[in-house]
XYZ file of C-alpha atoms in Angstrom:
683
model
C 12.911 -27.307 -31.452
C 9.405 -27.172 -32.918
C 8.023 -30.640 -33.382
C 4.363 -30.480 -32.462
C 1.890 -29.948 -35.232
C -1.584 -28.305 -35.486
C -3.999 -28.468 -38.422
C -6.789 -25.794 -38.827
C -9.965 -26.225 -40.727
C -10.485 -24.546 -44.168
C -13.164 -22.252 -42.848
C -10.935 -20.952 -40.125
C -11.224 -17.188 -39.810
C -8.299 -15.427 -41.495
C -8.140 -12.782 -38.890
C -7.071 -15.358 -36.283
C -4.299 -17.162 -38.346
C -1.431 -14.770 -37.951
C -1.887 -14.373 -34.208
C -2.371 -18.193 -33.844
C 0.875 -18.927 -35.611
C 2.801 -16.593 -33.337
C 1.292 -18.011 -30.235
C 1.795 -21.578 -31.368
C 5.426 -20.815 -32.097
C 5.839 -19.440 -28.579
C 4.719 -22.876 -27.297
C 6.863 -24.881 -29.808
C 3.932 -25.759 -32.200
C 3.589 -25.249 -35.894
C 0.697 -25.164 -38.392
C 0.654 -27.872 -40.893
C -1.633 -28.672 -43.952
C -1.775 -32.404 -43.419
C -4.797 -33.120 -41.248
C -4.098 -36.832 -40.841
C -0.634 -36.419 -39.233
C -1.407 -33.302 -37.174
C -1.331 -33.839 -33.379
C -4.200 -31.343 -32.985
C -7.058 -30.698 -35.447
C -8.407 -27.280 -34.539
C -11.691 -25.552 -35.462
C -13.196 -22.344 -34.146
C -16.785 -20.960 -33.913
C -17.819 -17.492 -32.929
C -20.536 -17.293 -30.293
C -22.128 -14.506 -28.163
C -22.671 -13.868 -24.432
C -18.930 -13.548 -23.534
C -18.739 -17.388 -23.392
C -15.530 -19.375 -24.041
C -15.806 -23.131 -24.563
C -12.954 -25.515 -25.443
C -13.971 -29.036 -26.473
C -11.423 -31.756 -27.091
C -12.101 -35.380 -28.209
C -8.936 -37.331 -28.937
C -6.960 -35.059 -31.294
C -10.018 -32.987 -32.515
C -10.642 -29.638 -30.837
C -13.315 -26.869 -31.223
C -12.926 -23.423 -29.605
C -16.163 -21.452 -29.142
C -15.391 -17.713 -28.548
C -17.089 -14.334 -28.361
C -14.041 -12.017 -28.379
C -10.758 -12.411 -30.403
C -8.642 -12.228 -27.229
C -10.819 -14.928 -25.679
C -10.015 -17.319 -28.629
C -6.248 -17.022 -27.769
C -7.062 -17.895 -24.145
C -8.847 -20.878 -25.589
C -5.726 -21.902 -27.627
C -3.526 -21.514 -24.484
C -5.868 -23.589 -22.327
C -5.912 -26.236 -25.051
C -2.222 -26.506 -25.165
C -2.048 -26.571 -21.373
C -4.474 -29.492 -21.263
C -3.739 -31.339 -24.529
C -2.280 -34.397 -22.817
C -5.901 -35.163 -21.695
C -7.709 -37.547 -24.092
C -10.841 -35.449 -23.846
C -12.259 -32.492 -21.828
C -14.552 -29.554 -21.956
C -13.715 -26.217 -20.476
C -16.534 -23.660 -20.229
C -15.946 -20.104 -18.928
C -17.726 -16.805 -18.982
C -15.886 -13.515 -19.040
C -16.554 -11.342 -16.000
C -15.562 -8.122 -17.735
C -16.016 -6.615 -21.137
C -12.318 -5.333 -21.044
C -9.458 -6.403 -18.817
C -5.868 -5.403 -19.150
C -2.819 -3.719 -17.770
C -1.370 -0.243 -17.956
C 2.331 -0.115 -18.890
C 4.259 2.936 -17.531
C 6.110 4.554 -20.328
C 6.974 7.807 -18.526
C 8.599 7.255 -15.113
C 12.094 7.197 -16.564
C 11.438 4.075 -18.694
C 10.039 3.497 -22.134
C 9.432 -0.140 -23.154
C 11.025 -1.463 -26.399
C 8.612 -2.259 -29.202
C 9.568 -5.952 -28.625
C 8.615 -5.688 -24.989
C 5.173 -4.277 -25.845
C 4.669 -7.072 -28.331
C 5.680 -9.715 -25.755
C 3.162 -8.402 -23.233
C 0.391 -8.117 -25.914
C 0.763 -11.934 -26.472
C 0.917 -12.551 -22.753
C -2.292 -10.634 -22.267
C -3.978 -12.642 -25.014
C -3.045 -15.886 -23.376
C -5.143 -14.881 -20.456
C -8.026 -13.667 -22.539
C -7.154 -9.985 -21.579
C -7.982 -7.433 -24.282
C -6.505 -4.052 -23.427
C -3.078 -2.671 -23.110
C -2.880 0.902 -21.755
C 0.268 2.802 -22.616
C 0.892 5.669 -20.144
C 2.737 8.442 -22.048
C 3.106 11.855 -20.493
C 5.573 13.261 -22.935
C 7.017 9.959 -24.345
C 5.127 10.108 -27.650
C 6.426 11.705 -30.814
C 4.359 14.812 -31.696
C 5.029 16.554 -34.957
C 6.196 20.100 -34.487
C 7.393 19.552 -31.041
C 11.060 18.329 -31.094
C 11.567 18.780 -27.366
C 8.454 16.771 -26.483
C 10.111 13.666 -24.936
C 13.616 14.882 -25.965
C 16.188 12.376 -24.768
C 13.414 10.417 -22.966
C 13.186 7.473 -25.361
C 9.840 8.591 -26.746
C 7.825 6.197 -28.917
C 7.732 7.248 -32.484
C 4.523 7.218 -34.515
C 5.849 4.426 -36.617
C 6.516 2.375 -33.470
C 3.011 3.093 -32.016
C 1.372 2.066 -35.314
C 3.447 -1.124 -35.287
C 2.339 -2.059 -31.728
C -1.235 -1.189 -32.442
C -1.175 -3.461 -35.482
C 0.378 -6.234 -33.489
C -2.368 -5.903 -30.777
C -5.095 -6.253 -33.488
C -3.661 -9.706 -34.345
C -4.538 -10.929 -30.866
C -7.711 -8.785 -30.198
C -5.764 -6.602 -27.838
C -6.742 -2.910 -28.011
C -3.989 -0.374 -27.310
C -5.234 2.679 -25.394
C -2.960 5.779 -25.195
C -2.891 7.410 -21.829
C -1.960 10.985 -22.020
C -1.995 13.994 -19.733
C -4.119 16.960 -20.466
C -4.039 18.709 -17.167
C -1.115 17.823 -14.882
C 1.604 15.312 -14.358
C 3.806 16.910 -16.997
C 6.811 17.794 -14.862
C 9.392 16.310 -17.226
C 8.104 18.418 -20.214
C 7.283 21.629 -18.252
C 10.716 21.747 -16.539
C 12.155 22.607 -19.928
C 12.345 26.372 -20.712
C 10.780 25.836 -24.106
C 7.668 24.894 -22.498
C 7.336 27.863 -20.064
C 4.518 29.300 -22.036
C 2.358 26.216 -21.459
C 2.810 26.073 -17.700
C 0.427 27.206 -14.946
C 2.275 26.070 -11.820
C 4.120 22.914 -10.750
C 3.451 20.293 -13.429
C 0.053 21.769 -14.377
C -0.743 23.052 -17.905
C -1.918 26.652 -18.360
C -5.546 25.945 -19.300
C -7.654 28.006 -21.707
C -4.437 29.395 -23.181
C -4.195 29.222 -27.024
C -0.675 27.653 -26.972
C -1.796 24.875 -24.575
C -4.887 24.108 -26.629
C -2.835 23.824 -29.797
C -0.491 21.471 -28.059
C -3.355 19.257 -26.801
C -4.958 19.241 -30.236
C -1.859 18.015 -31.761
C -1.396 15.331 -29.127
C -5.044 14.134 -29.656
C -4.479 14.197 -33.484
C -1.395 11.974 -32.988
C -3.428 9.622 -30.806
C -6.229 9.273 -33.443
C -3.600 8.621 -36.118
C -1.582 5.977 -34.355
C -4.149 4.114 -32.370
C -7.147 2.252 -34.047
C -9.121 1.552 -30.884
C -10.844 4.961 -30.803
C -10.299 5.240 -27.005
C -8.142 7.852 -25.217
C -7.328 8.257 -21.525
C -6.984 12.018 -20.846
C -5.484 11.722 -17.340
C -6.868 14.860 -15.471
C -5.654 13.812 -11.991
C -3.805 15.260 -8.979
C -3.767 18.933 -10.004
C -3.999 20.201 -6.457
C -2.793 23.785 -7.334
C -4.957 24.221 -10.492
C -5.473 27.831 -11.286
C -3.113 29.185 -8.603
C -0.060 30.109 -10.885
C 0.101 31.900 -14.083
C -3.573 31.093 -14.612
C -4.351 33.337 -11.673
C -2.223 36.116 -12.972
C -3.793 36.002 -16.472
C -7.557 35.203 -15.729
C -7.999 36.046 -12.004
C -9.308 33.582 -9.463
C -11.716 30.869 -10.606
C -13.040 27.837 -8.635
C -10.911 24.783 -9.658
C -14.159 22.846 -10.375
C -15.281 25.486 -12.932
C -11.803 25.543 -14.552
C -11.907 21.786 -14.860
C -15.389 21.773 -16.175
C -14.586 24.179 -18.983
C -11.465 22.313 -19.906
C -13.300 18.969 -20.016
C -16.046 20.382 -22.123
C -13.427 21.633 -24.580
C -11.532 18.348 -24.541
C -14.845 16.380 -25.171
C -15.516 18.525 -28.288
C -11.995 17.718 -29.515
C -12.427 14.034 -28.824
C -15.779 13.961 -30.695
C -14.251 15.626 -33.738
C -11.462 12.918 -33.782
C -13.952 9.988 -33.003
C -12.253 9.342 -29.630
C -14.067 8.047 -26.570
C -12.443 9.702 -23.500
C -11.803 8.545 -19.961
C -10.320 10.353 -17.015
C -8.886 9.542 -13.592
C -11.622 10.137 -11.142
C -9.827 11.727 -8.130
C -10.090 15.377 -9.023
C -13.594 15.068 -10.294
C -14.771 13.102 -7.285
C -13.158 15.477 -4.781
C -14.416 18.603 -6.400
C -17.990 17.208 -6.638
C -18.148 15.754 -3.194
C -16.221 18.689 -1.550
C -13.435 16.736 0.034
C -9.680 16.912 0.162
C -9.013 13.223 0.662
C -9.993 10.806 -2.150
C -10.599 7.963 0.199
C -12.406 9.830 3.118
C -15.995 9.778 1.868
C -18.839 8.234 3.779
C -21.245 5.963 1.906
C -24.184 8.307 2.235
C -22.234 11.186 0.672
C -23.928 12.951 -2.211
C -22.358 14.837 -5.074
C -22.908 18.627 -5.287
C -22.346 19.244 -8.838
C -23.540 16.262 -10.850
C -23.866 18.431 -13.994
C -20.201 19.270 -14.012
C -19.276 16.772 -16.699
C -20.755 14.939 -19.627
C -22.013 11.481 -18.686
C -20.246 10.091 -21.714
C -16.757 10.512 -20.129
C -15.821 7.333 -18.215
C -14.318 7.644 -14.728
C -11.394 5.609 -13.702
C -11.653 4.705 -10.096
C -7.988 3.940 -9.028
C -7.305 2.143 -5.741
C -4.099 0.281 -4.889
C -4.122 0.653 -1.073
C -7.308 -0.617 0.455
C -8.596 -3.944 1.801
C -12.012 -5.448 2.051
C -14.602 -6.172 -0.547
C -17.118 -3.833 1.180
C -14.730 -0.822 0.861
C -14.417 -1.243 -2.828
C -18.060 -1.732 -3.262
C -18.789 1.467 -1.367
C -16.437 3.507 -3.591
C -17.914 1.984 -6.584
C -21.340 3.075 -5.532
C -19.998 6.574 -4.834
C -18.575 6.755 -8.241
C -21.866 5.427 -9.769
C -23.809 8.434 -8.092
C -22.022 10.698 -10.516
C -23.785 9.051 -13.443
C -20.748 8.269 -15.549
C -19.385 4.883 -16.692
C -17.004 3.585 -14.134
C -13.755 1.846 -14.779
C -11.702 0.213 -12.088
C -7.878 0.466 -12.021
C -5.867 -1.542 -9.451
C -2.072 -1.755 -8.974
C 0.709 -4.230 -9.419
C 2.901 -2.547 -6.625
C 5.952 -2.469 -8.865
C 6.785 1.060 -7.547
C 7.372 0.559 -3.849
C 11.071 0.010 -4.081
C 13.543 -2.298 -5.751
C 11.571 -5.445 -5.206
C 7.832 -5.909 -6.111
C 5.229 -5.725 -3.321
C 3.517 -8.915 -4.388
C 1.567 -9.664 -1.248
C 0.261 -6.110 -1.048
C -0.916 -6.265 -4.692
C -2.586 -9.678 -4.179
C -4.348 -8.514 -1.084
C -5.806 -5.414 -2.624
C -6.435 -7.000 -6.053
C -8.522 -10.008 -5.002
C -10.847 -7.813 -2.857
C -11.152 -5.136 -5.609
C -11.887 -7.627 -8.447
C -14.373 -9.487 -6.372
C -16.176 -6.198 -5.651
C -16.035 -5.324 -9.330
C -17.754 -8.581 -10.237
C -20.477 -8.163 -7.656
C -21.090 -4.580 -8.721
C -20.931 -5.553 -12.406
C -18.236 -3.221 -13.361
C -17.515 -3.963 -17.049
C -14.056 -2.615 -17.390
C -10.888 -3.218 -15.230
C -7.141 -2.915 -15.616
C -3.967 -3.095 -13.511
C -1.604 -0.154 -13.368
C 2.116 -1.114 -13.506
C 3.599 2.189 -12.357
C 7.443 2.652 -12.244
C 7.797 5.492 -9.782
C 11.303 6.787 -8.777
C 13.053 5.662 -11.857
C 11.759 2.163 -12.622
C 14.025 0.473 -10.111
C 11.843 -2.694 -10.191
C 12.151 -4.737 -13.356
C 8.948 -4.997 -15.427
C 8.904 -8.696 -15.497
C 8.071 -8.801 -11.697
C 4.460 -7.777 -12.495
C 3.675 -11.170 -14.113
C 1.996 -12.665 -10.955
C -0.462 -9.830 -10.798
C -1.051 -10.017 -14.600
C -2.023 -13.730 -14.084
C -4.370 -12.935 -11.220
C -6.165 -10.258 -13.278
C -6.378 -12.828 -16.131
C -7.856 -15.604 -14.074
C -10.279 -13.260 -12.194
C -11.446 -12.293 -15.655
C -13.066 -15.705 -16.136
C -13.613 -16.854 -12.572
C -15.177 -15.382 -9.612
C -12.823 -16.898 -7.168
C -9.898 -18.700 -8.887
C -7.797 -20.812 -6.537
C -4.162 -20.167 -5.889
C -3.326 -23.488 -7.537
C -5.182 -22.624 -10.685
C -3.508 -19.269 -10.985
C -0.078 -20.791 -10.394
C -0.777 -23.502 -12.984
C -1.657 -20.953 -15.661
C 1.311 -18.731 -14.665
C 3.735 -21.562 -15.033
C 2.298 -22.674 -18.262
C 2.081 -19.303 -20.015
C 5.361 -17.887 -18.644
C 7.492 -21.054 -18.264
C 8.519 -19.772 -14.914
C 7.627 -20.775 -11.291
C 4.860 -18.984 -9.409
C 6.362 -19.718 -5.923
C 9.794 -18.320 -7.131
C 8.253 -14.993 -7.973
C 6.279 -14.827 -4.731
C 9.547 -15.296 -2.869
C 10.603 -11.819 -4.036
C 7.944 -10.489 -1.603
C 10.271 -11.406 1.250
C 12.609 -8.470 0.557
C 10.123 -6.015 2.095
C 7.360 -8.033 3.786
C 7.965 -8.391 7.536
C 5.248 -10.998 7.795
C 6.620 -13.205 4.818
C 7.737 -16.100 7.101
C 4.335 -16.133 8.906
C 2.484 -16.116 5.480
C 1.238 -12.552 6.110
C 0.946 -9.547 3.691
C 2.964 -6.443 3.607
C -0.029 -4.272 4.508
C 1.824 -1.165 5.237
C 3.881 -1.083 2.083
C 7.225 -1.277 4.011
C 10.394 -1.453 1.864
C 13.436 -1.772 4.131
C 15.438 -3.334 1.027
C 15.516 0.009 -0.727
C 16.403 1.905 2.474
C 19.223 -0.430 3.371
C 20.684 -0.479 -0.072
C 20.898 3.362 -0.254
C 21.580 3.936 3.404
C 25.033 5.556 3.871
C 27.530 3.417 5.656
C 28.827 6.171 7.843
C 25.745 8.344 8.156
C 22.866 6.155 8.526
C 19.746 8.297 8.753
C 17.631 5.417 9.744
C 20.170 3.591 11.862
C 17.864 3.494 14.892
C 14.915 2.160 12.900
C 16.055 -1.310 12.050
C 16.384 -4.668 13.798
C 19.778 -5.232 12.198
C 20.220 -8.775 13.369
C 16.833 -9.925 12.152
C 17.253 -8.278 8.786
C 20.735 -9.575 8.234
C 19.529 -13.156 8.950
C 16.542 -12.654 6.637
C 18.625 -11.532 3.784
C 21.193 -14.181 4.285
C 18.452 -16.861 4.061
C 16.810 -15.045 1.118
C 20.113 -15.039 -0.817
C 20.543 -18.754 -0.213
C 17.038 -19.527 -1.406
C 17.344 -17.344 -4.484
C 20.656 -19.040 -5.353
C 18.846 -22.357 -5.379
C 16.285 -20.978 -7.899
C 19.064 -19.706 -10.092
C 20.801 -23.030 -10.065
C 17.581 -24.885 -10.802
C 16.050 -22.544 -13.316
C 15.898 -23.637 -17.057
C 14.282 -20.469 -18.269
C 16.710 -17.698 -19.319
C 14.396 -14.811 -18.329
C 13.766 -16.371 -14.909
C 17.465 -17.089 -14.394
C 18.408 -13.580 -15.190
C 15.948 -11.899 -12.838
C 16.749 -14.179 -9.961
C 20.474 -13.740 -10.387
C 19.892 -10.075 -9.978
C 17.759 -10.476 -6.881
C 20.134 -13.095 -5.322
C 22.907 -10.490 -5.577
C 20.680 -7.775 -4.070
C 19.884 -10.043 -1.064
C 23.583 -10.778 -0.514
C 24.369 -7.011 -0.635
C 21.550 -6.268 1.897
C 22.770 -8.980 4.176
C 26.234 -7.138 4.072
C 24.739 -3.731 4.652
C 22.137 -4.422 7.281
C 23.525 -2.963 10.506
C 26.877 -2.001 9.098
C 26.521 1.598 10.139
C 25.980 0.690 13.740
C 28.926 -1.770 13.647
C 31.180 0.973 12.461
C 29.866 3.379 15.112
C 30.327 0.911 17.913
C 33.786 -0.149 16.893
C 34.888 3.436 16.385
C 33.619 4.612 19.810
C 35.346 1.633 21.471
C 38.427 2.179 19.441
C 38.417 -1.461 18.303
C 40.849 -0.953 15.426
C 40.880 -4.628 14.415
C 37.239 -4.722 13.983
C 37.266 -1.469 11.956
C 40.047 -2.941 9.830
C 37.998 -6.023 9.225
C 34.918 -4.016 8.232
C 37.097 -1.796 5.885
C 38.895 -4.707 4.186
C 36.026 -7.300 4.153
C 32.440 -5.999 4.462
C 32.886 -2.674 2.785
C 34.994 -4.073 0.068
C 32.542 -6.795 -0.552
C 29.644 -4.299 -0.858
C 31.606 -2.330 -3.420
C 32.399 -5.380 -5.446
C 28.837 -6.860 -5.385
C 27.170 -3.544 -6.138
C 29.159 -3.195 -9.371
C 28.194 -6.743 -10.399
C 24.462 -5.856 -9.472
C 24.766 -2.744 -11.580
C 25.868 -4.673 -14.553
C 23.044 -7.260 -14.168
C 20.374 -4.604 -13.780
C 21.684 -2.902 -16.929
C 21.268 -6.106 -18.795
C 17.686 -6.584 -17.615
C 16.929 -2.960 -18.362
C 18.273 -3.140 -21.905
C 16.173 -6.283 -22.522
C 12.923 -4.494 -21.367
C 13.372 -0.769 -22.118
C 14.990 1.670 -24.414
C 18.390 2.817 -23.036
C 17.157 6.374 -22.146
C 16.680 6.673 -18.428
C 18.972 3.868 -17.237
C 21.665 6.512 -16.515
C 19.656 7.242 -13.320
C 20.201 3.667 -12.005
C 23.741 3.760 -13.107
C 24.305 6.755 -10.883
C 22.544 5.264 -7.949
C 24.274 1.893 -8.026
C 27.639 3.561 -8.677
C 27.001 5.810 -5.730
C 26.391 2.826 -3.428
C 29.690 1.290 -4.598
C 31.704 4.513 -4.292
C 30.358 5.350 -0.862
C 31.400 1.873 0.339
C 34.822 2.483 -1.004
C 34.958 6.044 0.507
C 33.822 4.648 3.875
C 36.613 2.008 3.784
C 39.119 4.774 3.007
C 37.959 6.922 5.862
C 38.335 4.031 8.282
C 41.738 3.045 6.983
C 42.902 6.754 7.264
C 41.795 6.786 10.977
C 43.287 3.431 11.798
C 46.698 4.626 10.325
C 46.530 7.867 12.180
C 46.248 10.001 9.112
C 43.180 11.686 10.467
C 42.387 12.369 14.183
C 38.653 11.516 13.887
C 35.756 10.742 11.719
C 33.137 13.492 12.374
C 30.363 11.795 10.356
C 30.653 8.714 12.730
C 30.782 10.852 15.848
C 27.656 12.740 14.955
C 25.023 11.990 17.563
C 21.979 10.405 15.917
C 18.574 11.792 16.617
C 16.460 8.788 17.454
C 13.164 8.688 15.445
C 10.781 7.093 17.854
C 8.366 4.330 16.879
C 4.888 5.645 16.688
C 1.969 3.722 18.049
C 0.448 2.920 14.692
C 3.654 1.494 13.293
C 3.747 -2.326 13.005
C 7.533 -2.507 12.463
C 10.619 -0.367 12.899
C 11.221 0.103 9.200
C 11.781 3.444 7.745
C 9.092 2.827 4.927
C 6.676 3.542 7.630
C 7.991 7.031 7.389
C 8.489 7.025 3.755
C 5.016 5.831 2.979
C 3.244 7.528 5.882
C 0.083 5.741 4.974
C -0.678 4.825 8.627
C 0.550 8.202 10.067
C -1.568 11.076 10.746
C -0.467 14.393 9.348
C -0.011 15.697 12.851
C 2.307 12.735 13.834
C 4.438 13.294 10.784
C 4.768 17.004 11.385
C 5.614 16.510 14.979
C 8.313 13.985 14.293
C 9.901 15.717 11.265
C 9.135 19.460 11.699
C 12.808 20.112 12.225
C 13.648 18.598 8.958
C 10.656 19.696 6.883
C 9.669 22.982 8.462
C 6.119 22.396 7.334
C 3.409 24.741 8.659
C 0.492 23.978 6.476
C -1.543 21.311 7.974
C -4.205 21.041 5.283
C -2.471 18.227 3.549
C -1.205 14.743 4.382
C 2.421 14.158 3.500
C 4.589 11.333 2.425
C 8.184 11.260 3.407
C 10.419 9.788 0.760
C 14.013 9.320 0.171
C 15.438 10.540 -2.979
C 19.011 9.456 -3.596
C 21.368 11.372 -5.818
C 24.869 10.228 -6.056
C 27.816 11.962 -7.436
C 31.005 11.854 -5.476
C 28.955 11.472 -2.348
C 25.520 10.200 -1.357
C 23.003 12.662 -0.055
C 19.677 11.735 1.314
C 16.845 14.179 0.946
C 13.414 14.155 2.573
C 10.611 15.669 0.588
C 6.919 15.963 1.332
C 4.036 14.387 -0.591
C 0.387 13.805 -0.275
C -0.558 10.908 1.968
C -2.758 8.905 -0.357
C -2.203 9.210 -4.064
C -1.608 7.514 -7.316
C 2.103 7.214 -8.013
C 3.417 10.376 -9.523
C 6.665 11.629 -11.204
C 9.692 11.167 -9.106
C 12.355 11.706 -11.766
């Protein structure tokens, strides 16, 4: 119930009022005309130098601000501290722009209401940019199959979100792809004419250029910020497909240069300031294959390859150490272009967020950015592999970016206080989600190697466990039992509906994992020893429980999805969760048939497992060391998995990932990827 009142002065800027009313309502306050009875009498004054000052004396308050978004941070800080009789808060913004990138392409498209919610959340932290990553999920006139059945955002929706952002001083920036990463679109036969190879566009082609012109026109029409992110990343096979057939062989650097020159002309015509991901440009100019392998004294070979007006986005989600980030910032600066830094929220590593990994890399990266005077930063919230991790789990990293935007070294307590005030949820509760995958959680350590046993255990087949020998089943079972208990306590104590909903989901997940951890080995041992009573118990209890809980889990995940996203894409998760439940039921039936003598044997259980040995560089026996491959050399991976992958080309580093596709059965596939990379399409 709204009972608290705020009065604003007559000279209050009109451009602030609508956003102010919305933010006050969020915190159960309302604007009134009676100054005398108002609990807060608010004035505002515009100043320069990126300063933010909040002064309160009794019930009178003045906010001095330089940017519109900073004003709303000031309002939030005022409300957070309003119980104090008097105070002065003075801050200086460390960055000209600070924001997040919301993934709208990896199987999920946020609802308009979700985008608006996060615009307000950004403004509360004084953050002023929201990047929308849209590969083919944006309506383009004349291209009905562009984003077809993918939940694309219409031009009306984009304009509505852009207008809402302006209320809070948050600039919406469209992130499109003008080179590669268009797998979802290019897999459709109607776009064959636009395809070079893989997910790469056929450059210099008239059809492709017409498509890109229409995309850029839509961008200019729907977004008022005058900025566009052109993508241009991870096109390893550029010029090696239909381009080669049509135009002959050209150096990838020259192809990219010509394409960028053309794009720059288009952007200039539409009054758009372009930026691109830096990986392709950096590698081509420094002559390396690995984005992160450069020495500090390396020098670019082709500085003139690109206009110095195009900003370079240096993305890095993996590394530690302030000096490493400073080194790579310096390498980017050698190219002579404006540099933007993009970190990551680690929402893509599995089913649970990699919070400790995100915190570890973020703090070092943003500290380096401050020291190197990088003006623009943002946090990517990728949703690889189908958006299995709910969007709300990125809130801790949003808060970290927000506080680092106004403090060189904000304390954990300060970040937690801001988090809890702004989101009405507990910081420590969200940090507990890191326990799903972090082997060092109990010791206060970080998930440095991006392990995610939770995802592997959930999708691991009960009869044919590919990674059966990789787990410490007893330890994991105990971990998830304790985690389920702790999460249940959070659910019982939570007063916030959003918080309660997310932790109900994760409590169920922890319970399922505690049931599934080691169950394949239990089945195998009891089968080989012909312990029929144990097999019967597993069939009637553990497997039945897994089936029932997974169905409940699926329903809860559906509810969270529909709150955050458009319905398109959720069918993928439906299939996966249903597959887990059905395979548990099928395994139970197989055991029952064997116990009753209806079948003579269970061949899938009798299959001798090939032990995947633990390599020296692995810290733990979890299969995500294989899946991520970030601490494995290409030679070790090829040696261990050559029989599965039959890989001969040793010029690339590969990731090993599990892709689960369920129908009547669950099949696990292993596919190769480059070792170090920005999250890519997996659906």
